[in-house]
CSV table of C-alpha atoms in Angstrom, one decimal:
chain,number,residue,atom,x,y,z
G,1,UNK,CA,0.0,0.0,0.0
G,2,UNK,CA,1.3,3.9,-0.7
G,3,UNK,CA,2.3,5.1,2.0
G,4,UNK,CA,1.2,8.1,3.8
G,5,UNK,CA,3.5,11.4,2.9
G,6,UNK,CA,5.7,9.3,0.8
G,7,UNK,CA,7.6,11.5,-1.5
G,8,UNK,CA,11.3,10.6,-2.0
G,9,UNK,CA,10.0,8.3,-5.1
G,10,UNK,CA,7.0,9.3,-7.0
G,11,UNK,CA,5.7,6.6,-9.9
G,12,UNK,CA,5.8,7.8,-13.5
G,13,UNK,CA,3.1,10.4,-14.3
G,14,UNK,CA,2.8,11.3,-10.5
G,15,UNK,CA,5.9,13.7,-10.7
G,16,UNK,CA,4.0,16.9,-9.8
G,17,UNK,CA,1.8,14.8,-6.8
G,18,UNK,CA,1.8,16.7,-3.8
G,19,UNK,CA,1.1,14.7,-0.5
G,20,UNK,CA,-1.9,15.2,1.3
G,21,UNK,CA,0.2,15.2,4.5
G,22,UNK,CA,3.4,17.0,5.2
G,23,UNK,CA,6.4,14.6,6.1
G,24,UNK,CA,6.6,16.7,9.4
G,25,UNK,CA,3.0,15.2,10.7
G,26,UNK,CA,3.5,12.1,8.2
G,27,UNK,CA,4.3,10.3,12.0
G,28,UNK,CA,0.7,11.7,13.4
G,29,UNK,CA,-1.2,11.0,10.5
G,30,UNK,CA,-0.1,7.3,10.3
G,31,UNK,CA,-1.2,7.2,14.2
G,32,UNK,CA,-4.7,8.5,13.7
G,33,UNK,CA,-4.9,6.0,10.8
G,34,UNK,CA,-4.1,3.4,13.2
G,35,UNK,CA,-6.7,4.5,16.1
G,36,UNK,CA,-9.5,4.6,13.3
G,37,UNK,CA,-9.0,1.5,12.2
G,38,UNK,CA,-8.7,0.2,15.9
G,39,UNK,CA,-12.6,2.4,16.4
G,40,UNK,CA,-13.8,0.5,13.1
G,41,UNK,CA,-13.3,-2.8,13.9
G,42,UNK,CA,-14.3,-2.0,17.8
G,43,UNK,CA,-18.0,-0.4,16.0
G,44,UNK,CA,-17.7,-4.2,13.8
G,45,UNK,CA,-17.4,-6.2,16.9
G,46,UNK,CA,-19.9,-4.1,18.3
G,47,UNK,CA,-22.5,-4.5,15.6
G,48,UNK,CA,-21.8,-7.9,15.8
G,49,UNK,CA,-22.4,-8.2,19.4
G,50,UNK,CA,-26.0,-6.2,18.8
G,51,UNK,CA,-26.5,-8.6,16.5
G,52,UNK,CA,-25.8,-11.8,18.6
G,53,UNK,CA,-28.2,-10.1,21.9
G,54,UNK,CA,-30.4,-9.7,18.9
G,55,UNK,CA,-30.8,-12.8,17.8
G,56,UNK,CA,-30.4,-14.5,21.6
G,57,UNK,CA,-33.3,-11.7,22.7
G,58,UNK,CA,-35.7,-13.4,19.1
G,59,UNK,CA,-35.0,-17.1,20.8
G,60,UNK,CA,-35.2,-15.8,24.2
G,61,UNK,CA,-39.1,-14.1,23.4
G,62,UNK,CA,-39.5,-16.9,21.2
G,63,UNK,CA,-39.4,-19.4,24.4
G,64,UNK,CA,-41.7,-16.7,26.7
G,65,UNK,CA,-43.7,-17.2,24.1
G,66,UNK,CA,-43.9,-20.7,24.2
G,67,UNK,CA,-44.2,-21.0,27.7
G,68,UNK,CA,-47.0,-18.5,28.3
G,69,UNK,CA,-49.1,-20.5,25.5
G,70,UNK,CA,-48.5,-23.9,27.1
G,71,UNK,CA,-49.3,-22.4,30.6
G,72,UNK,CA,-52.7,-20.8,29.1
G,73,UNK,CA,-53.5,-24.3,27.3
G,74,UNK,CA,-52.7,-25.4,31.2
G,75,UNK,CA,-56.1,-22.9,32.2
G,76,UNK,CA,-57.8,-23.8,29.5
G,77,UNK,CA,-57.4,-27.3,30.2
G,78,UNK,CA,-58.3,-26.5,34.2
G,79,UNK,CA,-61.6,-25.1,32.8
G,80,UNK,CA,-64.7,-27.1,33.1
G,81,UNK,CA,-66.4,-26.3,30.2
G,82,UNK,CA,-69.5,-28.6,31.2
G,83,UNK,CA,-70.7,-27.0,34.4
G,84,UNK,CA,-71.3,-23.5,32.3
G,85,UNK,CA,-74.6,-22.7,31.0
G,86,UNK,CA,-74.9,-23.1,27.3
G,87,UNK,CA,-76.1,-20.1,25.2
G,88,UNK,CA,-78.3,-22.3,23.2
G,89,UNK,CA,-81.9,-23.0,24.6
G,90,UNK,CA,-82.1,-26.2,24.0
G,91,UNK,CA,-79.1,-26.7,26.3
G,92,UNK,CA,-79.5,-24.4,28.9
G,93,UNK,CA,-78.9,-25.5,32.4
G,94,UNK,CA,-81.8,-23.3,33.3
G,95,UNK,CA,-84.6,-25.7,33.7
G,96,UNK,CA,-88.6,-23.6,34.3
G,97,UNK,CA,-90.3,-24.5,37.3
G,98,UNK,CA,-87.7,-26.6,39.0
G,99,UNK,CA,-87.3,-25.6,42.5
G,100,UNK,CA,-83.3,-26.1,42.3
G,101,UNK,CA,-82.2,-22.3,43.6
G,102,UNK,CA,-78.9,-20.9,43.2
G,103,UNK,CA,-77.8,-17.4,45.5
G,104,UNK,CA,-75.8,-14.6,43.8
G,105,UNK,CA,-74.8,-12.7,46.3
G,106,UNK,CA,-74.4,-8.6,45.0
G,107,UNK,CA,-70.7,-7.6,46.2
G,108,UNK,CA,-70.3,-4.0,48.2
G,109,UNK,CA,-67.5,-1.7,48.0
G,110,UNK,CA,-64.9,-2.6,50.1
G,111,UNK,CA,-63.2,-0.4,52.9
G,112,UNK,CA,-59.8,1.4,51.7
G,113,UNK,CA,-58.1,-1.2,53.2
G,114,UNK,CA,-59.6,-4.2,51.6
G,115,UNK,CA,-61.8,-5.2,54.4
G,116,UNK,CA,-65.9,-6.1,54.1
G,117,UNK,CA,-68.5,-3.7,55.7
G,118,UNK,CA,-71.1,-4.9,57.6
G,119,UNK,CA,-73.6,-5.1,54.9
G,120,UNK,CA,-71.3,-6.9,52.5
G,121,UNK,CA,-70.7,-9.6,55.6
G,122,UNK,CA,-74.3,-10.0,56.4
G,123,UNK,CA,-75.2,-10.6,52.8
G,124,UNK,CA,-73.0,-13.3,52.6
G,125,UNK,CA,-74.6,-14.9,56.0
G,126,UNK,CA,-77.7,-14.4,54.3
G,127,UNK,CA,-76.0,-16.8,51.0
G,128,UNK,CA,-75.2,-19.1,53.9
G,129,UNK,CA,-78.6,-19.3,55.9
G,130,UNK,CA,-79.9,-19.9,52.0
G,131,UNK,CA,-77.6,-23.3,51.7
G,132,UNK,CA,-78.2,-24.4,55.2
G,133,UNK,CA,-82.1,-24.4,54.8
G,134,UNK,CA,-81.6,-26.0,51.1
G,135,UNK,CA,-83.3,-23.3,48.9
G,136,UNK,CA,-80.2,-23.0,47.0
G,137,UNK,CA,-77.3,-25.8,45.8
G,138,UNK,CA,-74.2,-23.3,45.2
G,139,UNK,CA,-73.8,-19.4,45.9
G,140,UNK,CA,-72.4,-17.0,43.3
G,141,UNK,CA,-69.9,-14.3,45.0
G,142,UNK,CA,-70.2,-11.4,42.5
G,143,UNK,CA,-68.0,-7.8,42.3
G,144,UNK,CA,-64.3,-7.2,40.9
G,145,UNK,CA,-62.8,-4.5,42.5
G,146,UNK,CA,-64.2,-1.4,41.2
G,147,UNK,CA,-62.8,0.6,44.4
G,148,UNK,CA,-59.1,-0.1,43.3
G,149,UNK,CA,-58.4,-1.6,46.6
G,150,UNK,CA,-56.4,-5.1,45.6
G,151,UNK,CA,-58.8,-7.6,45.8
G,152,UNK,CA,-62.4,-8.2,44.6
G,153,UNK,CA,-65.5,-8.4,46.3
G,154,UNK,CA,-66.2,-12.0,45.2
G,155,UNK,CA,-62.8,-12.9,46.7
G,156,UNK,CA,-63.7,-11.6,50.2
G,157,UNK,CA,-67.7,-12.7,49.6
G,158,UNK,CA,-65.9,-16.6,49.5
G,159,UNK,CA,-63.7,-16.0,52.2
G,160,UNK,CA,-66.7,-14.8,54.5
G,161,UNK,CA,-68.7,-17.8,54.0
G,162,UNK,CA,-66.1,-20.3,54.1
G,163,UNK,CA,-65.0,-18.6,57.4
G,164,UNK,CA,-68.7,-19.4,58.3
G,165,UNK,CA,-68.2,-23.5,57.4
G,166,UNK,CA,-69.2,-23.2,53.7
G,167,UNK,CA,-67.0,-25.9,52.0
G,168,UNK,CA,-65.7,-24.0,48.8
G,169,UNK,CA,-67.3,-26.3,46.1
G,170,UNK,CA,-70.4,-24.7,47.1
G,171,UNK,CA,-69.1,-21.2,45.7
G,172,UNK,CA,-69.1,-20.0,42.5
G,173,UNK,CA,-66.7,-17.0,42.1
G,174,UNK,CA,-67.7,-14.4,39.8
G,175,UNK,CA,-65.0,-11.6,39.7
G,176,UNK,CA,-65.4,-9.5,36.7
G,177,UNK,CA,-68.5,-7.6,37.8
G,178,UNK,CA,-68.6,-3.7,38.1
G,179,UNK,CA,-72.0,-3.0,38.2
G,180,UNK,CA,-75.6,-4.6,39.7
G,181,UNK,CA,-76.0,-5.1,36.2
G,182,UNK,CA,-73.2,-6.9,35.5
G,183,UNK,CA,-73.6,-8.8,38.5
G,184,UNK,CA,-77.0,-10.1,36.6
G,185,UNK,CA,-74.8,-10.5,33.3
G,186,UNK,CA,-72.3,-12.3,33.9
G,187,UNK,CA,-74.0,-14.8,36.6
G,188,UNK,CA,-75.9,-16.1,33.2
G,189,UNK,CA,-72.7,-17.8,32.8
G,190,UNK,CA,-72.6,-20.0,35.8
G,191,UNK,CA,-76.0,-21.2,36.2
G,192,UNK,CA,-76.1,-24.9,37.4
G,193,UNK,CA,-77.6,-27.2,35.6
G,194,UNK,CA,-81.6,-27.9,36.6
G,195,UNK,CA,-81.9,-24.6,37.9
G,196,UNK,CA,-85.7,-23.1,38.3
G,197,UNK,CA,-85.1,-20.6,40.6
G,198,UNK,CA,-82.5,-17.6,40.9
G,199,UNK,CA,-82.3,-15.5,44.6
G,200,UNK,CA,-80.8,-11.9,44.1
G,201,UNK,CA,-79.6,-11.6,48.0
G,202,UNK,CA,-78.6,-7.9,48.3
G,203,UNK,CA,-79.6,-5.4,51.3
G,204,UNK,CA,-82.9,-3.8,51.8
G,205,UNK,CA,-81.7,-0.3,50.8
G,206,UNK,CA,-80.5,-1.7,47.6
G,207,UNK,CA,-82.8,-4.1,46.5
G,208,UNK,CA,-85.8,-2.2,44.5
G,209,UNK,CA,-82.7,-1.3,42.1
G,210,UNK,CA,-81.5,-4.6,41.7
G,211,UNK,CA,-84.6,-6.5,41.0
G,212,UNK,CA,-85.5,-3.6,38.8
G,213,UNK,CA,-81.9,-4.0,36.9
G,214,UNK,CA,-82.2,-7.9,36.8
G,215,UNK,CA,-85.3,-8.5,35.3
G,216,UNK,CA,-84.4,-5.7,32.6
G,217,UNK,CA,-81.1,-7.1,31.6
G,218,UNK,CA,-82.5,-11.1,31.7
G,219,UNK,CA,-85.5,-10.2,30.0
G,220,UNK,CA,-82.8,-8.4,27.4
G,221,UNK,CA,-80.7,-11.9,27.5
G,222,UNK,CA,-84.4,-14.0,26.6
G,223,UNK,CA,-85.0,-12.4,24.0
G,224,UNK,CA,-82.1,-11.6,22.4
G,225,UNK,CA,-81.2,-15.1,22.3
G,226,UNK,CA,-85.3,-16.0,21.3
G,227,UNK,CA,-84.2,-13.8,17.7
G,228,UNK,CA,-81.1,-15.7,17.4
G,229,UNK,CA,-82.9,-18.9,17.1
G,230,UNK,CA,-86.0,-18.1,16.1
G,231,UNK,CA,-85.6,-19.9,12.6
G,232,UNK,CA,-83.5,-23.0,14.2
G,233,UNK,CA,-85.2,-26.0,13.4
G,234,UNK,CA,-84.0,-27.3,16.5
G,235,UNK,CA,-85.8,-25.0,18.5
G,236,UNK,CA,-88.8,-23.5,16.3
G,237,UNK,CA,-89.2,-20.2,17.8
G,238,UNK,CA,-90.5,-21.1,21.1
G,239,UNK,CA,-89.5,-19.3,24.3
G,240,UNK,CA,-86.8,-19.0,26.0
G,241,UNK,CA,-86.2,-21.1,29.5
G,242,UNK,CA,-86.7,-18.4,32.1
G,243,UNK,CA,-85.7,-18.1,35.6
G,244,UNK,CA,-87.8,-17.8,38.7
G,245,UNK,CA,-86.1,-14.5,40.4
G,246,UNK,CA,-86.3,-14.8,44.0
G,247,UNK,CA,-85.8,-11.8,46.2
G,248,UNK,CA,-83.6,-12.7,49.2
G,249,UNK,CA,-83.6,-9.4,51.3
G,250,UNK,CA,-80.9,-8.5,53.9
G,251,UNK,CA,-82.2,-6.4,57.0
G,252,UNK,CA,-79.5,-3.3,57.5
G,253,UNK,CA,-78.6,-1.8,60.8
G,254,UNK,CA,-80.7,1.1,61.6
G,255,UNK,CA,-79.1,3.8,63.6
G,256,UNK,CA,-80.2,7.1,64.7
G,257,UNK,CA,-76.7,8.6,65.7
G,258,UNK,CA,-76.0,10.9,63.2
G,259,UNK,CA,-72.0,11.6,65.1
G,260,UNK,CA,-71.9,7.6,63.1
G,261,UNK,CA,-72.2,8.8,59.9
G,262,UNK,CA,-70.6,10.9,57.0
G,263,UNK,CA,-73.4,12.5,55.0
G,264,UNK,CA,-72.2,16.0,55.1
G,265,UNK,CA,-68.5,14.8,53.7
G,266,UNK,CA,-68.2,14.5,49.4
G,267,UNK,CA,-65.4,12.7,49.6
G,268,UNK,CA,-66.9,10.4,52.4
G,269,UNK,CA,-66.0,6.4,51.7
G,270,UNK,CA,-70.1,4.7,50.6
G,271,UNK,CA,-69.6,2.4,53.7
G,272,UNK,CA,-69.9,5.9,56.2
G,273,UNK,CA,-73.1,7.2,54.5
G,274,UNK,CA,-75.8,6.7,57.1
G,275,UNK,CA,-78.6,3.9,55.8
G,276,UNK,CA,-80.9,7.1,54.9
G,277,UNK,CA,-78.6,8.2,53.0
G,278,UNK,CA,-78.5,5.7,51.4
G,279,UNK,CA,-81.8,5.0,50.5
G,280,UNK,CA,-82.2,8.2,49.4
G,281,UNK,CA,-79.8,8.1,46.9
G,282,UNK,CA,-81.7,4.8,45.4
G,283,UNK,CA,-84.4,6.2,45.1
G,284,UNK,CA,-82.7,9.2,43.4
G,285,UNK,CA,-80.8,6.7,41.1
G,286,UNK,CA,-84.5,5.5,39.9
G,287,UNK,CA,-86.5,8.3,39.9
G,288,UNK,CA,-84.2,10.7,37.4
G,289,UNK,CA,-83.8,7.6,35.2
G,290,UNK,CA,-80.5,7.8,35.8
G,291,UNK,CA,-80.6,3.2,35.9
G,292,UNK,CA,-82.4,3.1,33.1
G,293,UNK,CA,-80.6,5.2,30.9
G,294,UNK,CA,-76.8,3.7,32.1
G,295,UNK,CA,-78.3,0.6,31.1
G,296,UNK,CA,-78.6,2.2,27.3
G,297,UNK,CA,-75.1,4.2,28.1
G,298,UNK,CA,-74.2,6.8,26.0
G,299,UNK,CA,-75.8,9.1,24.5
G,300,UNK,CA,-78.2,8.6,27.0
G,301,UNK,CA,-76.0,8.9,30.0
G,302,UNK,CA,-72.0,8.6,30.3
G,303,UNK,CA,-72.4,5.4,32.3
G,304,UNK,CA,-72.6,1.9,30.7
G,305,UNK,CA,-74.0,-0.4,32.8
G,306,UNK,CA,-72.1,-3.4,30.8
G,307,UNK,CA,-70.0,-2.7,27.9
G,308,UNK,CA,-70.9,-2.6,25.2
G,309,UNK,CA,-74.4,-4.6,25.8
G,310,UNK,CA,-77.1,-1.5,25.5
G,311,UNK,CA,-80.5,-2.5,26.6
G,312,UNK,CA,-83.3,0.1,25.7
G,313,UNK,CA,-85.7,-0.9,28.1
G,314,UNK,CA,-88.6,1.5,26.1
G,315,UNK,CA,-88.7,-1.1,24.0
G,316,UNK,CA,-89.7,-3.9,26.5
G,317,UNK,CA,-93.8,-3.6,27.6
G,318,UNK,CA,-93.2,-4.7,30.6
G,319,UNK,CA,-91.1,-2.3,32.0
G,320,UNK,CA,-93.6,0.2,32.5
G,321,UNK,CA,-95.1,-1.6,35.7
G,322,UNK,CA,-91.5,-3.3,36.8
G,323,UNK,CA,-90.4,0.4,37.0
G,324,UNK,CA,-93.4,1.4,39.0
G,325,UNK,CA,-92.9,-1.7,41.5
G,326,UNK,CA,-89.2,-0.7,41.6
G,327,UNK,CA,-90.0,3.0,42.2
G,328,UNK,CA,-92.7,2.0,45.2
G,329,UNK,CA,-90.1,0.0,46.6
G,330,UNK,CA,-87.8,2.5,46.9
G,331,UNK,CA,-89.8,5.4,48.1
G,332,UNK,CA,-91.5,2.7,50.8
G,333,UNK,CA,-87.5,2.3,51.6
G,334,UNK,CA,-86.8,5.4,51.5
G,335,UNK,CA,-89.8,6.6,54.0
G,336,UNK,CA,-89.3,4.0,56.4
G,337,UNK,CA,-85.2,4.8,57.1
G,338,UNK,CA,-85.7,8.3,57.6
G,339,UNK,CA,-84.8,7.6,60.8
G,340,UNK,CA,-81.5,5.9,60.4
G,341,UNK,CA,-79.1,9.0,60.7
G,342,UNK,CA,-76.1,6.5,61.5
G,343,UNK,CA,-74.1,4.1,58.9
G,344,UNK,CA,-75.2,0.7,58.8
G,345,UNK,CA,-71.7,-0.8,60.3
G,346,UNK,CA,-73.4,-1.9,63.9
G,347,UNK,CA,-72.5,0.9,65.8
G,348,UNK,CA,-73.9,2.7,67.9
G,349,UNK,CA,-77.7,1.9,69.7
G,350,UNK,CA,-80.0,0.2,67.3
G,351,UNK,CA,-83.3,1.6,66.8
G,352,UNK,CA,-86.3,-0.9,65.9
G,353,UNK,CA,-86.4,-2.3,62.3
G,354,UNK,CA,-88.5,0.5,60.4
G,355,UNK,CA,-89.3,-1.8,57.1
G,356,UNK,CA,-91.5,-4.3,56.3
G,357,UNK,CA,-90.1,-7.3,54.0
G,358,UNK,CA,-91.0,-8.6,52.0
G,359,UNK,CA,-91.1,-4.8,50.6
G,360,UNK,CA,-94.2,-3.6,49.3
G,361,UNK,CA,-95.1,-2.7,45.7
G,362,UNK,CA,-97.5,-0.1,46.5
G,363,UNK,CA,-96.0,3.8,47.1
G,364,UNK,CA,-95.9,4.3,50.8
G,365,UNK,CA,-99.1,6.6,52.3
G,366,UNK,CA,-101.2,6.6,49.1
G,367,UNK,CA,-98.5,8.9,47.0
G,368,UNK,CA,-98.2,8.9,43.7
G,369,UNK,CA,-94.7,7.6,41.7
G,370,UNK,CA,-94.1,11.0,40.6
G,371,UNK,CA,-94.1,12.1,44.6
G,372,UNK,CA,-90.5,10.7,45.1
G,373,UNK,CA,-88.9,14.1,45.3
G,374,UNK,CA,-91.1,15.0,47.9
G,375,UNK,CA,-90.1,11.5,49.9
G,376,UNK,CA,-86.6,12.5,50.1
G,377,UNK,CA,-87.4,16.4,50.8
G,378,UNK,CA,-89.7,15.1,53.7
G,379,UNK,CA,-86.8,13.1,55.2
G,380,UNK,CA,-84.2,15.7,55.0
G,381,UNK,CA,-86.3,18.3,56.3
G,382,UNK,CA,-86.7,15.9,59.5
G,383,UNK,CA,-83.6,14.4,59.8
G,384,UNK,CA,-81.0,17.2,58.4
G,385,UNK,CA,-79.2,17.4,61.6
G,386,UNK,CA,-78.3,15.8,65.1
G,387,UNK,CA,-80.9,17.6,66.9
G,388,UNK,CA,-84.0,17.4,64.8
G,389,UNK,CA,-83.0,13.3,64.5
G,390,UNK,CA,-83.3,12.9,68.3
G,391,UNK,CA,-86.7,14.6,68.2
């Protein structure tokens, strides 16, 4: 090769060549040259090493890959496909007029640290007073954990009852539930087989809104599924098996210490709301619609009951008088725990149980639906403070 700043012996034709380098820094130059060529082959084994991690991080994701689909073929496989209910009518595990019941128990927001309230605990005693007298084969625990806390309502609905003797085959956990209407949703899934009968077991407070959200989003379930099969041959358009809902109410505490409550707080946790509150705010949740529109969700409200299932019940004739039933529920609810100015946790002195169950469908003291304003106006103006709730 020419060497750099040779110029003692130029090549025919190159006489008038000038080097590119003076002899002086010919010594520098051939340095630099050396350190360049050490960089390139240093940015060469370099590239090559990226290329090796490359190739080891393909196998390495390549094997995660492989492992994660033989562990999910490992759930899969756990699954026992032939205990679900079956979309299809004509294999259903619902089975009309049987008396087989099974409980879904309606999770409760949990405290910020994870533990049940009171009215979450005593629902799940109800589930278990269900099994011992033999209404019911298995309980579904229903709610995910929609308060962000770490674990889900189901999760701590199972742990209750097994920590009252309930052996766990007996539970069904349902953990995906956000919403009473989800709760109805996705317990279509896990319906056992022969079952006539299905007992919503939620609190007194609640229950005019969860009756009135179950029938709405299983009558939605019939008869979506009734079109689906309406031209199956295997089915010929009749009706779809139907469930016997069972109302399973659980009796709150009733209070009248307002110091045990958090009604005047916005940012108050739901479990420190005093049981009027409470009811209250049901019967607020019926009476604007806002239920009946978050089961449509948007446009109608910015709430979607279950996403993206949107049942319009205008459409259903029935809903007419299953909203009015719901609506004398609540303001019969409502009416009767004016009184119950403390939270429904226990503490505190009890006063006598205000409400008749099972709840009537009849408005309380001849009003009229459209009177439920005027319920929950009545009770503030009696109950608004410590003083006028011990008169």
């Amino acid at each position: 090769s020419q060497r750099v700043g040779a110029i003692a012996r130029k090549p025919p034709g190159m006489e008038d060549f000038q080097p590119l380098v003076s002899p002086r820094f010919a010594p520098q130059a051939r340095a630099r040259t050396k350190r360049l060529a050490m960089a390139g082959v240093a940015v060469v084994a370099l590239i090559a090493s990226l290329l090796v991690l490359a190739q080891g991080a393909a196998l390495t994701s390549r094997a995660k890959a492989k492992t994660l689909q033989e562990e999910m073929r490992g759930v899969v496989e756990m699954i026992d496909w032939a205990v679900q209910n079956k979309i299809p009518p004509w294999l259903s595990n619902i089975e009309p007029g049987s008396q087989q019941g099974v409980a879904i128990v309606l999770g409760q927001s949990l405290k910020p640290d994870g533990t049940p309230s009171k009215v979450l605990v005593d629902r799940a005693r109800h589930a278990k007073q269900l099994l011992d007298e033999k209404a019911v084969v298995k309980v579904i625990a229903s709610g995910s954990d929609p308060a962000g806390v770490g674990t889900t309502e189901a999760e701590v609905i199972r742990r209750v009852l097994m920590d009252n003797h309930i052996s766990k085959d007996k539970i069904i956990l349902e953990s995906q539930a956000t919403t009473t209407a989800e709760n109805a949703w996705f317990a279509l899934r896990w319906i056992p087989k022969g079952t006539g009968k299905l007992y919503i077991v939620t609190s007194d407070f609640h229950m005019a809104r969860a009756n009135y959200i179950f029938q709405s989003v299983l009558d939605y379930f019939y008869t979506k599924v009734e079109a689906t099969y309406k031209d199956d041959p295997r089915w010929q358009g009749k009706a779809y098996p139907r469930l016997s809902v069972e109302l399973a109410t659980v009796e709150s505490f009733c209070g009248g210490d307002a110091s045990l409550s958090r009604d005047s707080d916005p940012h108050a946790d739901v479990t420190d709301l005093s049981l009027a509150r409470r009811a209250a705010d049901e019967l607020r949740f019926l009476g604007t619609h806002e239920v009946s529109n978050s089961l449509y969700g948007p446009p109608l409200s910015p709430i979607q009951y279950i996403w993206p299932v949107q049942i319009n019940v205008s459409r259903n004739s029935n809903d007419a008088g299953r909203f009015a039933r719901a609506m004398a529920r609540a303001m019969t609810v409502a009416t009767a725990f004016c009184p119950c100015r403390a939270a429904p946790e226990g503490k505190g002195a009890e006063l006598s149980y205000p409400l008749r169950v099972p709840i009537p469908t009849e408005p309380p003291d001849g009003l009229r639906i459209g009177a439920w304003k005027e319920v929950n106006a009545h009770c503030e103006a009696r109950y608004a403070s410590p003083a006028a709730a011990a008169r």
